[in-house]
Amino acid sequence: MVFKFYGDFRRFLPLAALVTLLGLNWEAQAQSTATPATAATTVSAKRPNIMVLVADDWGFSDVGAFGGEIATPNIDALAKQGMRFSNFHTAGSCSPTRAMLLTGVDHHKAGVGNLLETLPDEHRGKPGYEGTLNDRVVTVSTLLQDSGYRTAIAGKWNVGSEARNLPNARGFERSIVQGDTGSDNWNPAQRYLPHHDKVYWFENGKEATMPKSFYSTEFFVDKTIEYLKAGEKDNKPFFAYVGFQANHVPLQAPASFIAKYKGVYDQGWTALRQARRDKAISLGLVPPGTPMVTMKTTADWAGLSATDKAYQARRMEVYAAMADAMDFHVGRLVAHLKNTGEFDNTVFVFLSDNGAEASDYYATVNGRLWLDWEYKSDIDHMGGPGAYAILGPGWASAASSPLNTYKFYAGEGGIREPLIIAGLPGMPQNQIYHSLTHVTDIVPTLLDMAQVPHPQGSYKGRALEPLSGRSLLPVLMGTTAPVHDAQQAIGYELSGNQVVFKGDLKLVKNVLPVGDNQWHLFDIRKDPGETADLQAALPQDFKTLQADYAAWAIRHQVLPLPEAYNPSRQVAENTLRNYFFPYYGPRFAAVLLLVAAAWVGWRRRQRRMALLAASRS
């Protein structure tokens, strides 16, 4: 008991130093390439299986079919069989995107107006800022289950760990999920940062018994195949959702995959960013001559020492290997469906939840202290069990090439992601759709495929928010018209980063230190890299779009941030409240009591010895 207590106290020491600055480290055209001559306009009478594959923190050009050099043959094959969306948008971080992906409703209306980790006290408990899915939305899994689909999920959940919000209560018949933002990919019990007292895993609504070790991507696919097999005799179509942790920190991958990329990134992030931009142009995903900005957070590769270059290149090698491994296991899913005869009746939806992450958790002394206590970070162990690696701002910018910014921010690199939809009978193949689309469009699309209406106004006695998105089914069946009307203003906000889209125009404001807290206007169809600010050339549009954003923010009850709000500091405060005080507080108090008791005992002993010495004299 004494040894266990000492161990808990010993582990407290680095955390106490970390929480002061721990944070998410926010520093650091035609409508398609070919118009089908005779495109089908209706779906098959047979309802399709639906497989949703959610990558974590992949940049716009990480997929080979979007311009990347990483080997993603299985995902590329889906792109060839279906449609790539080159102008698809999500939120800038995980849980808001997942809330919209599951409900089709803007994340403020769905209850996830901000990450729990960055939620300021002033917003806590306010409508739209519950931090988990609220009761005013219904998930696509619930509607599909009610209509006769068998449903399953494996992987990252991150939209609420309360009993009412676990997958079994949100329409999933079979489920095993990691409830929070992420965890280690080799050790399911290891936290990647101390946001909580432990990693919470749930299977079918109860705390899961996890293996002592695994590789998360392989495990999630194993469980998905297990769940599909378990329901085969039901003779129902399935809806399966796989929430991969690849490529969330810590970057980790099997050694055999890492070895494939040795030396690939020795030329650095600037060369990679340019190569990916050129490939994306050649594939028809962005316009010819698309310019790019060089972010101020991107260091000069040529100025690094040979040792630093080797270390940085290794980070990208592990990142690429992690994506490659995910694609390999996607291939196992595809092979299973082909072996069971279900592949030809399965629609695949592949997307990333947000852009590549640039956060450098080693950038502060406190962050390094906690991570060095919990993990190894040397180049020889990088990617393996017990090792921690990050991507960093230089590579994150390259992963999002040719776009500007990355995860957390509202530049295109943070919120424009790869989307592939394939497998719908009758849809044209190997197409690219260039008009604006949004993650809230996916739920109405899937419901249309399954021939399931969305409830209007209420569901089982409770009021519902209306769908924010629009169905992509006409596009998938060959229509080239824009999904969203050119006069429709689509707003977005997360932790002060603000956007309004209208046609091809985008008004955006990014917070410090990456942004400047000022509005900028871009034509993201012609200039996806956001290099030419149009506010002087289009003053009326600039003014109108600001009014559009203000109106949208009022309708969605977007709350202004506190004047002194800082996301890194807020994470530290929330960590103290949610984890440090409830978990380590009693232990620290007990240590103080023991120290006080020992001191009192020592003082009494000293007095007795003094009295004894006096009596003898």
Coordinates of C-alpha atoms in Angstrom, one line a residue, residues 106-430:
D106 CA -24.2 22.3 -37.0
H107 CA -22.0 21.5 -34.0
H108 CA -23.3 24.5 -32.0
K109 CA -26.9 23.2 -32.4
A110 CA -25.8 19.7 -31.6
G111 CA -24.2 20.6 -28.3
V112 CA -20.5 20.6 -29.2
G113 CA -19.9 24.3 -29.6
N114 CA -16.3 23.8 -28.3
L115 CA -14.0 21.1 -27.2
L116 CA -14.4 20.2 -23.6
E117 CA -10.7 20.7 -23.2
T118 CA -10.9 24.3 -24.4
L119 CA -14.3 25.3 -23.0
P120 CA -14.2 28.5 -20.9
D121 CA -16.0 28.7 -17.7
E122 CA -18.3 31.4 -19.0
H123 CA -19.7 29.0 -21.7
R124 CA -20.0 25.9 -19.5
G125 CA -23.6 24.7 -19.4
K126 CA -24.9 27.2 -21.9
P127 CA -27.1 25.9 -24.8
G128 CA -24.9 24.5 -27.5
Y129 CA -21.9 24.3 -25.2
E130 CA -22.7 21.1 -23.4
G131 CA -19.6 19.5 -24.8
T132 CA -21.5 16.4 -25.7
L133 CA -24.4 15.6 -28.0
N134 CA -27.6 17.1 -26.6
D135 CA -31.1 15.8 -26.8
R136 CA -32.1 18.1 -29.7
V137 CA -30.4 15.9 -32.3
V138 CA -30.8 12.3 -33.5
T139 CA -27.9 10.3 -35.0
V140 CA -27.9 8.7 -38.4
S141 CA -27.2 5.4 -36.7
T142 CA -30.4 5.7 -34.7
L143 CA -32.5 6.4 -37.8
L144 CA -30.9 3.6 -39.8
Q145 CA -31.3 1.1 -36.9
D146 CA -34.9 2.0 -36.5
S147 CA -35.4 1.4 -40.3
G148 CA -34.0 -2.1 -40.2
Y149 CA -30.2 -1.6 -40.5
R150 CA -27.8 -3.5 -38.2
T151 CA -25.3 -1.0 -36.9
A152 CA -21.8 -1.2 -35.5
I153 CA -19.0 1.1 -34.5
A154 CA -15.4 0.6 -33.5
G155 CA -12.8 3.3 -32.6
K156 CA -12.8 6.9 -31.5
W157 CA -16.2 8.2 -30.3
N158 CA -15.6 11.6 -28.6
V159 CA -19.1 13.0 -28.6
G160 CA -20.0 12.1 -25.0
S161 CA -19.2 9.4 -22.5
E162 CA -22.4 9.7 -20.4
A163 CA -24.7 6.7 -20.5
R164 CA -27.2 8.6 -22.6
N165 CA -24.6 9.4 -25.2
L166 CA -22.7 6.1 -25.6
P167 CA -23.1 4.4 -28.9
N168 CA -25.6 1.8 -27.6
A169 CA -27.9 4.7 -26.7
R170 CA -27.2 6.5 -30.0
G171 CA -28.2 3.7 -32.4
F172 CA -25.3 1.3 -32.5
E173 CA -26.2 -2.3 -31.8
R174 CA -22.6 -3.4 -31.4
S175 CA -19.8 -1.0 -30.3
I176 CA -16.4 -0.7 -28.8
V177 CA -15.2 2.9 -28.5
Q178 CA -12.5 5.1 -27.0
G179 CA -14.7 7.8 -25.4
D180 CA -12.3 10.7 -25.4
T181 CA -10.0 12.6 -27.7
G182 CA -7.4 9.9 -28.1
S183 CA -5.0 7.5 -26.5
D184 CA -1.8 5.6 -27.1
N185 CA -1.9 3.3 -30.2
W186 CA 0.1 0.4 -28.6
N187 CA -1.1 0.5 -25.0
P188 CA -4.9 1.0 -24.7
A189 CA -4.5 2.1 -21.0
Q190 CA -2.0 4.9 -21.7
R191 CA -3.2 8.5 -21.9
Y192 CA -1.6 10.6 -24.6
L193 CA -2.0 13.7 -22.4
P194 CA -3.4 14.0 -18.8
H195 CA -6.8 15.4 -19.7
H196 CA -8.5 12.6 -17.6
D197 CA -7.5 10.2 -14.9
K198 CA -7.5 7.3 -17.4
V199 CA -8.5 6.2 -20.9
Y200 CA -12.1 5.3 -21.0
W201 CA -13.1 2.4 -23.3
F202 CA -16.7 1.2 -23.6
E203 CA -18.1 -1.9 -25.2
N204 CA -21.9 -2.1 -25.8
G205 CA -22.5 0.6 -23.2
K206 CA -20.3 -0.8 -20.4
E207 CA -16.6 -0.2 -19.5
A208 CA -14.6 -2.5 -21.8
T209 CA -12.0 -5.0 -20.8
M210 CA -9.2 -4.2 -23.1
P211 CA -6.1 -6.2 -24.1
K212 CA -2.8 -5.2 -22.4
S213 CA -1.4 -4.3 -25.8
F214 CA -2.7 -3.9 -29.4
Y215 CA -2.2 -1.7 -32.4
S216 CA -5.3 0.5 -32.5
T217 CA -5.9 0.4 -36.2
E218 CA -5.7 -3.3 -36.5
F219 CA -7.9 -3.7 -33.4
F220 CA -10.6 -1.5 -34.7
V221 CA -10.8 -3.4 -38.0
D222 CA -10.7 -6.7 -36.2
K223 CA -13.7 -5.6 -34.1
T224 CA -15.5 -4.3 -37.1
I225 CA -15.1 -7.6 -39.0
E226 CA -16.2 -9.4 -35.8
Y227 CA -19.4 -7.3 -35.6
L228 CA -20.1 -7.8 -39.3
K229 CA -19.8 -11.5 -39.0
A230 CA -22.0 -11.6 -35.9
G231 CA -24.9 -10.0 -37.8
E232 CA -24.6 -11.9 -41.1
K233 CA -27.5 -14.2 -40.3
D234 CA -29.8 -11.2 -39.7
N235 CA -30.2 -10.7 -43.5
K236 CA -30.2 -6.9 -43.0
P237 CA -28.1 -4.2 -44.6
F238 CA -25.4 -2.8 -42.3
F239 CA -24.2 0.6 -41.2
A240 CA -20.6 0.4 -39.9
Y241 CA -18.5 3.3 -38.6
V242 CA -14.8 3.0 -38.0
G243 CA -13.2 5.9 -36.1
F244 CA -9.4 5.4 -36.6
Q245 CA -6.9 7.1 -34.3
A246 CA -4.5 7.3 -37.2
N247 CA -2.9 9.9 -37.4
H248 CA -3.7 11.4 -34.0
V249 CA -0.7 12.0 -31.6
P250 CA 1.2 10.1 -30.6
L251 CA 2.4 9.1 -34.0
Q252 CA 3.0 5.3 -33.9
A253 CA 3.2 2.6 -36.5
P254 CA 4.6 -0.9 -36.9
A255 CA 8.3 -1.0 -37.8
S256 CA 7.8 -2.7 -41.1
F257 CA 5.7 0.2 -42.3
I258 CA 8.1 2.8 -41.0
A259 CA 11.0 1.1 -42.8
K260 CA 9.2 1.7 -46.2
Y261 CA 9.7 5.5 -45.8
K262 CA 13.3 5.7 -44.8
G263 CA 14.9 8.6 -46.7
V264 CA 11.7 9.6 -48.4
Y265 CA 11.4 12.9 -46.6
D266 CA 15.1 13.9 -46.4
Q267 CA 14.5 16.9 -48.7
G268 CA 12.3 18.5 -46.1
W269 CA 8.8 20.0 -45.7
T270 CA 9.1 22.8 -48.2
A271 CA 10.0 20.4 -51.0
L272 CA 7.2 18.1 -50.0
R273 CA 4.6 20.9 -49.9
Q274 CA 5.6 21.9 -53.4
A275 CA 5.5 18.4 -54.8
R276 CA 2.1 17.7 -53.3
R277 CA 0.8 21.0 -54.7
D278 CA 2.0 20.1 -58.2
K279 CA 0.5 16.6 -57.9
A280 CA -2.9 17.9 -56.8
I281 CA -2.9 20.2 -59.8
S282 CA -2.0 17.4 -62.2
L283 CA -4.9 15.3 -60.7
G284 CA -7.3 18.2 -61.3
L285 CA -8.1 18.7 -57.6
V286 CA -7.0 22.4 -57.6
P287 CA -6.6 24.9 -60.4
P288 CA -3.4 25.1 -62.5
G289 CA -0.9 27.6 -61.0
T290 CA -2.5 27.4 -57.5
P291 CA -0.3 29.6 -55.3
M292 CA 0.7 28.9 -51.7
V293 CA 1.7 30.9 -48.7
T294 CA 4.6 29.9 -46.5
M295 CA 3.3 29.9 -42.9
K296 CA 5.4 31.9 -40.3
T297 CA 5.4 28.7 -38.2
T298 CA 7.3 26.8 -40.9
A299 CA 11.0 26.8 -40.2
D300 CA 13.7 27.1 -42.9
W301 CA 14.6 23.4 -43.6
A302 CA 18.0 24.5 -45.0
G303 CA 18.8 26.2 -41.7
L304 CA 18.4 23.0 -39.6
S305 CA 21.5 21.0 -38.6
A306 CA 22.0 17.5 -40.0
T307 CA 20.9 16.0 -36.7
D308 CA 17.7 18.0 -36.6
K309 CA 16.9 17.2 -40.2
A310 CA 17.3 13.5 -39.5
Y311 CA 15.0 13.7 -36.4
Q312 CA 12.4 15.7 -38.3
A313 CA 12.4 13.4 -41.3
R314 CA 11.9 10.5 -39.0
R315 CA 8.7 12.1 -37.6
M316 CA 7.3 12.3 -41.1
E317 CA 8.3 8.7 -41.8
V318 CA 6.3 7.6 -38.8
Y319 CA 3.4 9.7 -39.9
A320 CA 3.4 8.3 -43.3
A321 CA 3.7 4.8 -42.0
M322 CA 0.8 5.3 -39.7
A323 CA -1.4 6.3 -42.6
D324 CA 0.0 3.5 -44.7
A325 CA -0.9 1.0 -42.0
M326 CA -4.4 2.4 -41.8
D327 CA -4.9 1.9 -45.5
F328 CA -3.6 -1.6 -45.2
H329 CA -6.3 -2.5 -42.7
V330 CA -8.9 -0.7 -44.8
G331 CA -7.8 -3.3 -47.4
R332 CA -8.6 -6.0 -44.9
L333 CA -12.2 -4.7 -44.5
V334 CA -12.6 -4.5 -48.3
A335 CA -11.3 -8.1 -48.6
H336 CA -13.7 -9.3 -46.0
L337 CA -16.6 -7.7 -47.8
K338 CA -15.5 -9.2 -51.1
N339 CA -15.2 -12.6 -49.5
T340 CA -18.7 -12.4 -48.1
G341 CA -20.2 -11.1 -51.3
E342 CA -21.2 -7.7 -49.7
F343 CA -18.7 -5.5 -51.4
D344 CA -20.7 -4.7 -54.5
N345 CA -23.6 -3.5 -52.3
T346 CA -21.5 -1.4 -49.9
V347 CA -21.2 2.4 -50.1
F348 CA -17.9 3.6 -48.7
V349 CA -17.5 7.1 -47.2
F350 CA -13.9 8.1 -46.3
L351 CA -13.0 11.4 -44.7
S352 CA -10.6 13.1 -42.2
D353 CA -12.1 14.8 -39.2
N354 CA -9.9 17.9 -39.6
G355 CA -6.5 18.9 -41.0
A356 CA -3.1 17.7 -39.9
E357 CA -2.0 18.7 -36.4
A358 CA 0.9 21.1 -35.9
S359 CA 0.9 21.2 -32.1
D360 CA 4.3 20.7 -30.6
Y361 CA 3.7 19.4 -27.1
Y362 CA 7.5 19.3 -26.6
A363 CA 7.8 23.1 -27.2
T364 CA 7.4 24.0 -23.6
V365 CA 9.5 22.8 -20.7
N366 CA 6.4 21.7 -18.8
G367 CA 5.1 19.7 -21.8
R368 CA 8.4 18.0 -22.3
L369 CA 8.6 17.2 -18.6
W370 CA 5.4 15.2 -18.6
L371 CA 6.0 13.5 -22.0
D372 CA 9.6 12.5 -21.1
W373 CA 8.3 11.0 -17.8
E374 CA 5.7 8.9 -19.7
Y375 CA 7.3 8.2 -23.1
K376 CA 10.6 7.8 -25.0
S377 CA 11.2 10.3 -27.8
D378 CA 14.6 9.4 -29.2
I379 CA 14.9 8.8 -32.9
D380 CA 15.7 5.0 -32.5
H381 CA 12.4 4.3 -30.6
M382 CA 10.2 6.7 -32.5
G383 CA 6.9 5.1 -33.6
G384 CA 7.3 2.0 -31.5
P385 CA 5.6 1.0 -28.2
G386 CA 6.3 3.5 -25.4
A387 CA 7.5 6.2 -27.8
Y388 CA 5.9 9.5 -28.6
A389 CA 6.2 11.4 -31.8
I390 CA 4.5 14.5 -33.2
L391 CA 4.3 16.0 -36.7
G392 CA 5.1 19.6 -36.0
P393 CA 4.1 22.7 -37.9
G394 CA 6.5 22.3 -40.9
W395 CA 5.2 18.8 -41.8
A396 CA 1.6 19.7 -40.9
S397 CA 1.7 22.5 -43.4
A398 CA 3.1 20.1 -46.0
A399 CA 0.4 17.5 -45.2
S400 CA -2.3 20.2 -45.9
S401 CA -0.6 21.3 -49.1
P402 CA -1.5 23.6 -50.9
L403 CA -3.7 25.0 -48.3
N404 CA -3.1 27.5 -45.5
T405 CA -3.0 26.7 -41.8
Y406 CA -3.8 23.3 -40.2
K407 CA -5.8 21.7 -37.4
F408 CA -7.7 24.0 -34.9
Y409 CA -7.6 27.0 -37.3
A410 CA -10.2 28.0 -39.9
G411 CA -7.9 28.4 -42.9
E412 CA -8.5 25.8 -45.6
G413 CA -5.7 23.6 -44.2
G414 CA -7.6 23.2 -41.0
I415 CA -11.1 22.6 -42.3
R416 CA -10.8 21.4 -46.0
E417 CA -10.3 17.6 -46.0
P418 CA -10.3 14.7 -48.4
L419 CA -13.8 13.1 -48.9
I420 CA -14.4 10.0 -51.0
I421 CA -17.7 8.4 -51.6
A422 CA -17.8 5.2 -53.6
G423 CA -19.8 2.0 -54.3
L424 CA -23.3 3.4 -54.9
P425 CA -24.8 1.4 -57.7
G426 CA -25.2 3.5 -60.9
M427 CA -22.9 6.3 -59.8
P428 CA -20.2 7.6 -62.3
Q429 CA -16.7 6.5 -61.5
N430 CA -13.4 8.4 -61.0

